[in-house]
Short mmCIF file of C-alpha atoms and ligand atoms in Angstrom, two decimals:
data_model
loop_
_atom_site.label_atom_id
_atom_site.label_comp_id
_atom_site.label_asym_id
_atom_site.label_seq_id
_atom_site.Cartn_x
_atom_site.Cartn_y
_atom_site.Cartn_z
CA MET A 30 -38.30 23.84 -38.86
CA ILE A 31 -40.78 23.76 -35.74
CA SER A 32 -40.49 19.89 -35.48
CA ASP A 33 -36.59 20.16 -34.29
CA MET A 34 -37.28 22.93 -31.86
CA LYS A 35 -37.31 22.34 -28.13
CA THR A 36 -40.85 21.32 -26.87
CA LEU A 37 -42.20 24.29 -25.17
CA SER A 38 -43.77 23.79 -21.69
CA ALA A 39 -47.46 23.42 -21.80
CA LEU A 40 -49.25 26.85 -21.59
CA HIS A 41 -52.73 27.47 -23.08
CA PRO A 42 -52.44 29.49 -26.35
CA ASN A 43 -54.32 32.09 -24.41
CA GLN A 44 -51.25 32.50 -22.12
CA LEU A 45 -49.10 33.11 -25.04
CA ASN A 46 -50.91 36.03 -26.31
CA PHE A 47 -48.51 38.83 -26.62
CA SER A 48 -51.08 41.18 -28.09
CA GLY A 49 -50.79 44.92 -27.92
CA GLY A 50 -54.49 45.22 -27.07
CA PRO A 51 -56.96 44.01 -26.00
CA GLY A 52 -54.45 42.17 -23.99
CA VAL A 53 -54.14 38.90 -21.84
CA LEU A 54 -56.03 38.78 -18.67
CA PRO A 55 -55.29 36.63 -15.66
CA GLU A 56 -56.71 33.06 -16.03
CA VAL A 57 -58.38 33.12 -12.63
CA VAL A 58 -60.24 36.39 -13.73
CA LEU A 59 -61.37 34.69 -16.96
CA ARG A 60 -62.61 31.60 -14.88
CA GLN A 61 -64.61 34.02 -12.55
CA LEU A 62 -65.87 35.84 -15.68
CA GLN A 63 -67.15 32.62 -17.27
CA GLU A 64 -69.06 31.65 -14.21
CA SER A 65 -70.64 35.14 -14.10
CA ILE A 66 -71.97 34.78 -17.62
CA ILE A 67 -74.20 32.15 -16.23
CA ALA A 68 -74.69 33.75 -12.75
CA VAL A 69 -72.83 35.98 -10.44
CA PRO A 70 -72.53 33.92 -7.45
CA GLU A 71 -73.86 36.55 -4.84
CA VAL A 72 -76.68 37.65 -7.05
CA GLY A 73 -77.90 34.50 -8.91
CA LEU A 74 -78.28 36.40 -12.35
CA SER A 75 -76.15 36.52 -15.28
CA ILE A 76 -73.70 39.64 -15.45
CA LEU A 77 -75.09 40.29 -18.86
CA GLY A 78 -78.53 40.69 -17.41
CA ILE A 79 -78.20 42.50 -14.08
CA SER A 80 -79.66 46.00 -13.90
CA HIS A 81 -77.30 48.77 -13.72
CA ARG A 82 -79.63 50.42 -11.18
CA SER A 83 -79.36 47.77 -8.88
CA ASP A 84 -77.82 48.06 -5.40
CA TRP A 85 -75.46 45.20 -6.20
CA PHE A 86 -74.10 47.20 -9.31
CA ALA A 87 -73.79 50.45 -7.18
CA SER A 88 -71.76 48.31 -4.74
CA VAL A 89 -69.40 47.20 -7.74
CA VAL A 90 -68.66 50.67 -8.91
CA ASN A 91 -67.92 51.81 -5.25
CA GLU A 92 -65.69 48.91 -4.50
CA LEU A 93 -63.81 49.44 -7.76
CA LYS A 94 -63.47 53.23 -7.12
CA ASP A 95 -62.07 52.30 -3.80
CA ASN A 96 -59.58 49.48 -4.96
CA ILE A 97 -58.22 51.85 -7.49
CA ARG A 98 -57.63 54.65 -5.13
CA ARG A 99 -55.97 52.39 -2.57
CA LEU A 100 -53.82 50.70 -5.17
CA MET A 101 -52.61 54.13 -6.37
CA GLY A 102 -52.52 55.70 -3.06
CA LEU A 103 -54.76 58.57 -4.05
CA SER A 104 -57.11 60.45 -1.79
CA ASP A 105 -60.78 61.25 -2.41
CA GLU A 106 -59.67 64.62 -3.86
CA TYR A 107 -59.67 62.46 -6.89
CA HIS A 108 -62.85 61.47 -8.51
CA VAL A 109 -62.93 58.07 -10.09
CA LEU A 110 -65.00 57.67 -13.40
CA PHE A 111 -65.94 54.69 -15.51
CA LEU A 112 -66.65 56.02 -18.97
CA GLN A 113 -67.11 54.89 -22.60
CA GLY A 114 -65.72 55.99 -25.73
CA GLY A 115 -62.10 54.71 -24.88
CA ALA A 116 -58.98 56.71 -24.53
CA THR A 117 -59.84 58.42 -27.91
CA GLN A 118 -62.81 60.15 -26.36
CA GLN A 119 -60.42 61.43 -23.51
CA PHE A 120 -58.44 63.10 -26.24
CA SER A 121 -61.56 65.43 -26.69
CA MET A 122 -63.16 65.28 -23.29
CA VAL A 123 -59.94 66.67 -21.64
CA PRO A 124 -59.73 69.84 -23.75
CA MET A 125 -63.46 70.31 -23.83
CA SER A 126 -63.35 70.75 -20.22
CA LEU A 127 -59.81 72.25 -19.62
CA LEU A 128 -59.16 74.31 -22.72
CA ALA A 129 -62.35 75.66 -23.92
CA GLY A 130 -62.23 79.54 -23.79
CA LYS A 131 -58.61 79.71 -22.83
CA THR A 132 -56.08 81.91 -24.68
CA GLN A 133 -52.92 80.36 -23.44
CA PRO A 134 -52.14 77.14 -25.22
CA ALA A 135 -51.79 73.82 -23.45
CA ASP A 136 -48.41 71.95 -23.83
CA TYR A 137 -48.57 68.65 -25.55
CA LEU A 138 -45.65 66.18 -25.91
CA HIS A 139 -45.72 64.32 -29.15
CA THR A 140 -43.75 61.19 -28.36
CA GLY A 141 -45.39 58.53 -30.76
CA TYR A 142 -48.34 57.15 -32.45
CA TRP A 143 -50.95 57.64 -29.79
CA SER A 144 -49.92 61.16 -28.51
CA GLY A 145 -49.99 62.02 -32.32
CA LYS A 146 -53.67 61.12 -32.32
CA SER A 147 -54.41 63.31 -29.41
CA LEU A 148 -53.19 66.52 -31.04
CA PRO A 149 -55.74 67.10 -33.81
CA GLU A 150 -58.56 66.36 -31.28
CA ALA A 151 -57.23 69.03 -28.78
CA ARG A 152 -56.80 71.50 -31.50
CA ARG A 153 -60.28 71.35 -32.31
CA GLU A 154 -61.26 72.52 -28.89
CA GLY A 155 -58.57 75.30 -28.18
CA PRO A 156 -55.02 76.35 -28.49
CA ILE A 157 -52.21 73.89 -28.07
CA ARG A 158 -48.49 73.93 -28.27
CA VAL A 159 -46.38 71.01 -29.21
CA ALA A 160 -43.68 71.43 -26.57
CA TRP A 161 -41.58 68.65 -27.76
CA SER A 162 -41.87 66.14 -30.80
CA GLY A 163 -39.96 63.01 -31.64
CA GLU A 164 -41.30 62.70 -35.02
CA SER A 165 -38.33 63.65 -37.07
CA ASP A 166 -36.25 61.26 -35.16
CA GLY A 167 -38.68 58.37 -35.77
CA PHE A 168 -39.91 58.16 -32.19
CA ARG A 169 -36.76 56.34 -30.83
CA ARG A 170 -36.55 58.16 -27.66
CA LEU A 171 -38.45 60.27 -25.13
CA PRO A 172 -37.44 63.80 -23.95
CA ASP A 173 -35.56 64.49 -20.83
CA GLU A 174 -36.66 67.37 -18.50
CA HIS A 175 -34.09 69.52 -19.98
CA ASP A 176 -35.23 68.91 -23.56
CA LEU A 177 -38.46 70.62 -22.78
CA GLU A 178 -39.35 74.10 -22.86
CA LEU A 179 -42.69 74.20 -20.99
CA SER A 180 -44.81 77.17 -20.51
CA GLU A 181 -45.69 78.22 -16.70
CA ASP A 182 -48.95 79.71 -18.12
CA ALA A 183 -50.22 76.65 -19.76
CA PRO A 184 -53.77 75.48 -18.81
CA TYR A 185 -52.04 72.03 -18.56
CA LEU A 186 -49.45 69.53 -19.96
CA HIS A 187 -50.73 66.54 -21.73
CA TYR A 188 -48.61 63.50 -22.47
CA ILE A 189 -48.61 59.65 -22.52
CA SER A 190 -47.00 57.73 -20.12
CA ASN A 191 -46.29 54.64 -22.34
CA GLU A 192 -46.41 54.76 -26.07
CA THR A 193 -47.87 51.42 -26.83
CA VAL A 194 -46.77 51.39 -30.50
CA GLU A 195 -43.14 52.28 -30.29
CA GLY A 196 -42.46 50.67 -26.90
CA LEU A 197 -41.48 53.96 -25.08
CA GLN A 198 -42.16 54.46 -21.48
CA PHE A 199 -41.49 57.58 -19.26
CA HIS A 200 -39.83 56.38 -15.94
CA GLN A 201 -40.16 59.61 -14.28
CA VAL A 202 -42.93 62.33 -13.96
CA MET A 203 -42.68 65.21 -16.43
CA GLY A 204 -43.80 68.78 -16.35
CA LEU A 205 -43.65 71.69 -13.98
CA ASP A 206 -45.37 71.45 -10.63
CA GLY A 207 -47.40 74.53 -11.24
CA VAL A 208 -49.01 73.36 -14.37
CA PRO A 209 -51.71 70.57 -14.15
CA ARG A 210 -50.49 67.20 -15.46
CA VAL A 211 -52.88 65.27 -17.69
CA CYS A 212 -51.74 61.87 -18.69
CA ASP A 213 -52.91 59.02 -20.82
CA MET A 214 -51.88 55.85 -18.94
CA SER A 215 -53.74 53.48 -21.09
CA SER A 216 -51.18 50.82 -21.68
CA ASP A 217 -49.22 50.96 -18.34
CA PHE A 218 -52.19 51.61 -15.96
CA LEU A 219 -51.95 49.75 -12.64
CA SER A 220 -48.56 48.21 -13.78
CA ARG A 221 -46.19 50.07 -11.46
CA PRO A 222 -46.38 52.42 -8.38
CA PHE A 223 -45.90 56.00 -9.46
CA ASP A 224 -46.28 59.53 -8.01
CA PHE A 225 -49.87 59.50 -9.13
CA ASP A 226 -50.79 62.38 -6.94
CA ARG A 227 -48.63 64.78 -8.88
CA PHE A 228 -51.18 64.45 -11.88
CA SER A 229 -54.51 66.34 -12.13
CA VAL A 230 -56.15 63.98 -14.63
CA ILE A 231 -55.14 60.25 -15.36
CA TYR A 232 -57.10 58.31 -17.76
CA ALA A 233 -56.73 54.80 -19.00
CA HIS A 234 -59.01 52.50 -20.96
CA ALA A 235 -59.23 48.88 -19.62
CA GLN A 236 -58.38 46.83 -22.51
CA LYS A 237 -54.56 46.87 -22.46
CA ASN A 238 -53.80 46.19 -19.01
CA ILE A 239 -56.71 45.82 -16.60
CA GLY A 240 -59.84 44.44 -18.45
CA PRO A 241 -61.77 44.03 -21.75
CA SER A 242 -62.54 46.94 -23.98
CA GLY A 243 -65.61 49.10 -23.24
CA VAL A 244 -64.62 51.10 -20.17
CA THR A 245 -62.24 53.87 -19.52
CA VAL A 246 -60.91 54.74 -16.02
CA VAL A 247 -60.67 58.57 -15.49
CA LEU A 248 -59.31 60.01 -12.44
CA VAL A 249 -59.98 63.73 -12.06
CA LYS A 250 -58.78 65.95 -9.11
CA ASP A 251 -61.82 68.01 -8.16
CA GLU A 252 -60.06 71.31 -8.13
CA ILE A 253 -59.28 71.18 -12.02
CA LEU A 254 -62.85 71.28 -12.84
CA HIS A 255 -63.63 74.70 -11.19
CA GLU A 256 -63.31 76.63 -14.44
CA ALA A 257 -64.82 73.91 -16.74
CA PRO A 258 -67.71 75.07 -18.85
CA THR A 259 -71.08 73.85 -17.82
CA ASP A 260 -72.99 73.96 -21.04
CA MET A 261 -71.74 70.75 -22.51
CA PRO A 262 -73.50 67.50 -23.45
CA GLY A 263 -74.22 65.72 -20.24
CA PHE A 264 -72.35 62.46 -21.40
CA LEU A 265 -69.16 64.50 -22.14
CA ASN A 266 -69.12 66.67 -18.82
CA TYR A 267 -67.10 65.28 -15.96
CA ARG A 268 -69.33 66.99 -13.64
CA THR A 269 -72.41 65.17 -14.84
CA GLN A 270 -70.57 61.87 -14.68
CA ILE A 271 -69.33 62.57 -11.02
CA GLU A 272 -72.76 63.41 -9.90
CA ALA A 273 -74.13 60.21 -11.40
CA ASN A 274 -71.47 58.21 -9.91
CA SER A 275 -70.69 56.77 -13.29
CA ILE A 276 -74.10 55.66 -13.95
CA TYR A 277 -75.33 58.75 -15.94
CA ASN A 278 -76.63 56.35 -18.70
CA THR A 279 -76.29 52.53 -19.12
CA PRO A 280 -72.67 51.81 -18.33
CA PRO A 281 -70.71 48.92 -19.59
CA VAL A 282 -71.68 46.55 -16.75
CA PHE A 283 -69.61 43.56 -17.89
CA ALA A 284 -66.57 45.63 -18.40
CA ILE A 285 -66.68 47.38 -15.19
CA TYR A 286 -67.38 44.16 -13.35
CA SER A 287 -64.25 42.52 -15.08
CA VAL A 288 -62.22 45.46 -14.05
CA LEU A 289 -63.43 44.92 -10.55
CA LEU A 290 -62.09 41.30 -10.54
CA VAL A 291 -58.85 42.35 -12.02
CA SER A 292 -58.45 44.96 -9.18
CA ARG A 293 -59.14 42.22 -6.54
CA TRP A 294 -56.56 40.07 -8.26
CA LEU A 295 -53.94 42.84 -8.15
CA ARG A 296 -54.79 43.52 -4.50
CA ASP A 297 -55.22 40.01 -3.16
CA GLU A 298 -53.13 37.69 -5.22
CA ILE A 299 -50.42 39.90 -6.55
CA GLY A 300 -50.18 42.20 -3.46
CA GLY A 301 -50.34 45.71 -5.03
CA LEU A 302 -48.44 47.70 -7.52
CA GLU A 303 -45.10 47.23 -6.07
CA ALA A 304 -45.30 43.38 -6.28
CA MET A 305 -46.76 43.93 -9.74
CA ASP A 306 -43.90 46.17 -10.86
CA CYS A 307 -41.35 43.47 -9.53
CA ILE A 308 -42.95 40.95 -11.75
CA ASN A 309 -43.42 43.14 -14.84
CA THR A 310 -39.60 44.18 -14.53
CA ALA A 311 -38.49 40.71 -14.38
CA LYS A 312 -40.56 39.91 -17.57
CA ALA A 313 -39.26 42.84 -19.52
CA ASP A 314 -35.53 42.15 -18.22
CA LEU A 315 -35.71 38.61 -19.65
CA LEU A 316 -36.75 39.64 -23.02
CA TYR A 317 -34.54 42.68 -23.33
CA ARG A 318 -31.67 40.66 -22.15
CA GLU A 319 -32.25 38.25 -24.90
CA ILE A 320 -32.48 40.98 -27.59
CA ASP A 321 -29.22 42.56 -26.24
CA ARG A 322 -27.60 39.24 -26.13
CA ASN A 323 -27.27 39.26 -30.03
CA PRO A 324 -27.79 42.54 -31.42
CA GLU A 325 -26.65 41.36 -34.86
CA PHE A 326 -29.94 39.23 -34.94
CA TYR A 327 -32.50 41.13 -32.72
CA ARG A 328 -32.38 44.85 -32.98
CA ALA A 329 -33.89 46.81 -30.24
CA THR A 330 -35.73 49.87 -31.68
CA VAL A 331 -35.71 52.49 -28.93
CA SER A 332 -33.12 54.09 -26.83
CA SER A 333 -32.34 51.88 -23.91
CA CYS A 334 -33.25 54.40 -21.14
CA ASN A 335 -36.80 54.83 -22.47
CA ARG A 336 -37.56 51.16 -22.83
CA SER A 337 -41.15 50.18 -22.13
CA LYS A 338 -41.74 47.31 -19.63
CA MET A 339 -45.17 46.80 -21.27
CA ASN A 340 -44.56 46.82 -24.95
CA VAL A 341 -41.12 45.45 -26.11
CA SER A 342 -40.42 46.17 -29.73
CA PHE A 343 -37.53 44.96 -31.85
CA ARG A 344 -36.55 44.22 -35.50
CA LEU A 345 -34.74 41.53 -37.34
CA SER A 346 -32.33 42.20 -40.22
CA SER A 347 -35.01 42.14 -43.05
CA VAL A 348 -38.71 42.19 -43.46
CA GLU A 349 -38.59 38.63 -44.89
CA LEU A 350 -36.84 37.43 -41.76
CA GLU A 351 -39.44 39.06 -39.65
CA ARG A 352 -42.27 37.38 -41.61
CA ASP A 353 -40.66 33.94 -40.99
CA PHE A 354 -40.23 34.83 -37.37
CA LEU A 355 -43.92 35.66 -37.05
CA SER A 356 -45.08 32.57 -38.97
CA ALA A 357 -42.80 30.21 -36.86
CA ALA A 358 -44.04 31.94 -33.66
CA ARG A 359 -47.60 31.35 -34.58
CA ALA A 360 -47.05 27.75 -35.48
CA GLY A 361 -45.38 27.56 -31.95
CA GLY A 362 -48.48 28.68 -30.32
CA PHE A 363 -47.66 32.35 -29.78
CA SER A 364 -49.90 35.02 -30.99
CA GLY A 365 -50.10 38.87 -31.10
CA LEU A 366 -46.33 39.42 -31.75
CA ASP A 367 -46.78 41.43 -34.93
CA GLY A 368 -45.71 45.05 -34.79
CA HIS A 369 -48.50 47.70 -34.99
CA ARG A 370 -49.72 48.03 -38.50
CA SER A 371 -48.07 51.55 -38.63
CA VAL A 372 -44.52 50.41 -37.88
CA GLY A 373 -44.10 46.84 -38.50
CA GLY A 374 -41.54 44.70 -36.81
CA ILE A 375 -42.12 42.65 -33.80
CA ARG A 376 -43.75 43.68 -30.62
CA ALA A 377 -44.29 41.52 -27.47
CA SER A 378 -46.77 43.20 -25.09
CA LEU A 379 -46.12 41.94 -21.54
CA TYR A 380 -49.27 43.36 -19.73
CA ASN A 381 -50.02 42.50 -16.14
CA GLY A 382 -51.90 39.30 -16.94
CA MET A 383 -48.97 37.67 -18.67
CA GLN A 384 -47.17 35.18 -16.74
CA ILE A 385 -43.25 35.22 -16.55
CA GLN A 386 -43.39 31.48 -17.80
CA ALA A 387 -44.86 32.81 -21.20
CA VAL A 388 -41.89 35.23 -21.46
CA GLU A 389 -39.42 32.32 -20.82
CA ASN A 390 -41.18 30.27 -23.43
CA LEU A 391 -40.69 33.32 -25.94
CA VAL A 392 -36.98 33.67 -25.12
CA ASP A 393 -36.52 29.92 -25.72
CA PHE A 394 -38.32 30.32 -29.06
CA MET A 395 -36.17 33.28 -29.96
CA GLN A 396 -33.06 31.40 -29.20
CA ASP A 397 -34.05 28.45 -31.18
CA PHE A 398 -35.21 30.45 -33.93
CA GLN A 399 -31.73 32.30 -34.08
CA SER A 400 -29.66 29.19 -33.77
CA HIS A 401 -31.61 27.53 -36.62
CA ARG A 402 -31.23 30.42 -38.85
CA THR A 403 -27.60 31.02 -38.12
CA LYS A 404 -26.91 27.31 -38.70
CA ASN A 405 -28.73 27.34 -41.99
CA ARG A 406 -26.80 30.18 -43.30
CA ALA A 407 -23.61 28.66 -42.32
CA ALA A 408 -24.48 25.45 -44.07
C1 PLP B 6 -54.52 51.90 -27.58
C2 PLP B 6 -54.27 53.22 -27.10
C3 PLP B 6 -55.30 54.36 -27.22
C4 PLP B 6 -56.58 54.14 -28.11
O1 PLP B 6 -57.58 53.78 -27.13
P1 PLP B 6 -59.07 53.42 -27.70
O2 PLP B 6 -59.52 52.90 -26.33
O3 PLP B 6 -59.05 52.52 -28.68
O4 PLP B 6 -59.70 54.71 -27.94
C5 PLP B 6 -54.94 55.58 -26.75
N1 PLP B 6 -53.85 55.82 -25.92
C6 PLP B 6 -52.88 54.81 -25.73
C7 PLP B 6 -51.69 54.97 -24.88
C8 PLP B 6 -53.08 53.51 -26.28
O5 PLP B 6 -52.26 52.57 -25.99
#
């Protein structure tokens, strides 16, 4: 069936990678990284063999901290850390510092697969209360402010800005102003401007939107650490990491350098988060419009006001048809379109590095697939 489809404009298969993560990175960054494997121009050594104690690497860390603060409009009240262990480690590190010894429970929102993973990790460290859960509803929507009964005494509120698996995204800040907000922004980090200064802790691993796996960016407002316990493993203690400027032990040098290149690309080539959001919105609109154009064939899976601009999930009328869709898509050069193993269906992730042209190609493919299938059925 591929033979009678429109020929798609030439994009490298790497640019048609709709994977949920690790995600697609800008091609210019990949080229700079390729060069850096042999030698970083200003150093003359391979990025894989430069000491993390060198002055050059200290300047990488400092420039990246600065770039992230500037892109997000945050002051130096926020520490910027580059840690290992992924977002998963933050599921534990946050309550280890902010919940240990507390009697009041922290409020947690259970809005999908990843926030579900954060709950048992937090429970191990202290009391939590699930202030809202979308589980019985199959995680099809997010709560509104008035759905929540939040506690004014909670040590903090934890939630996930973008549920990567389901394709749900908060478009407004949640929570009470008197309660510190802690947010996992792994899958929409640096994708849009936001009131970041209303959060006390923001964390995001790099591998969805801003780099390869191996490093997690953590922004911590200094004041929230005042009551944190001090007798913790150094590696898991935000204070130790702050004092060491993220070079407490050997950090993931390559991953951090990659994120630096992405931050420069965001700043210099894209022009900041506002401009990035325009592009991301245009990409998501294209795809949702195609899904909505024929709801008989492509079925959106989440409530329209909570749709994610990063992860667009949809279904077809049967699992067999979805299988055919995915194999035709693979044959057409697309990859990463399979829904998460926990939910199935189709998911197109449109991270920062994905070009609009790739989404146009996907929409063309969807139209061709649909008209081919509809014709076959009529015949
Ligand atoms: C992918 C993902 C995670 C898991 O991150 P790891 O770095 O693999 O630990 C956590 N939270 C969100 C929102 C994610 O998308």
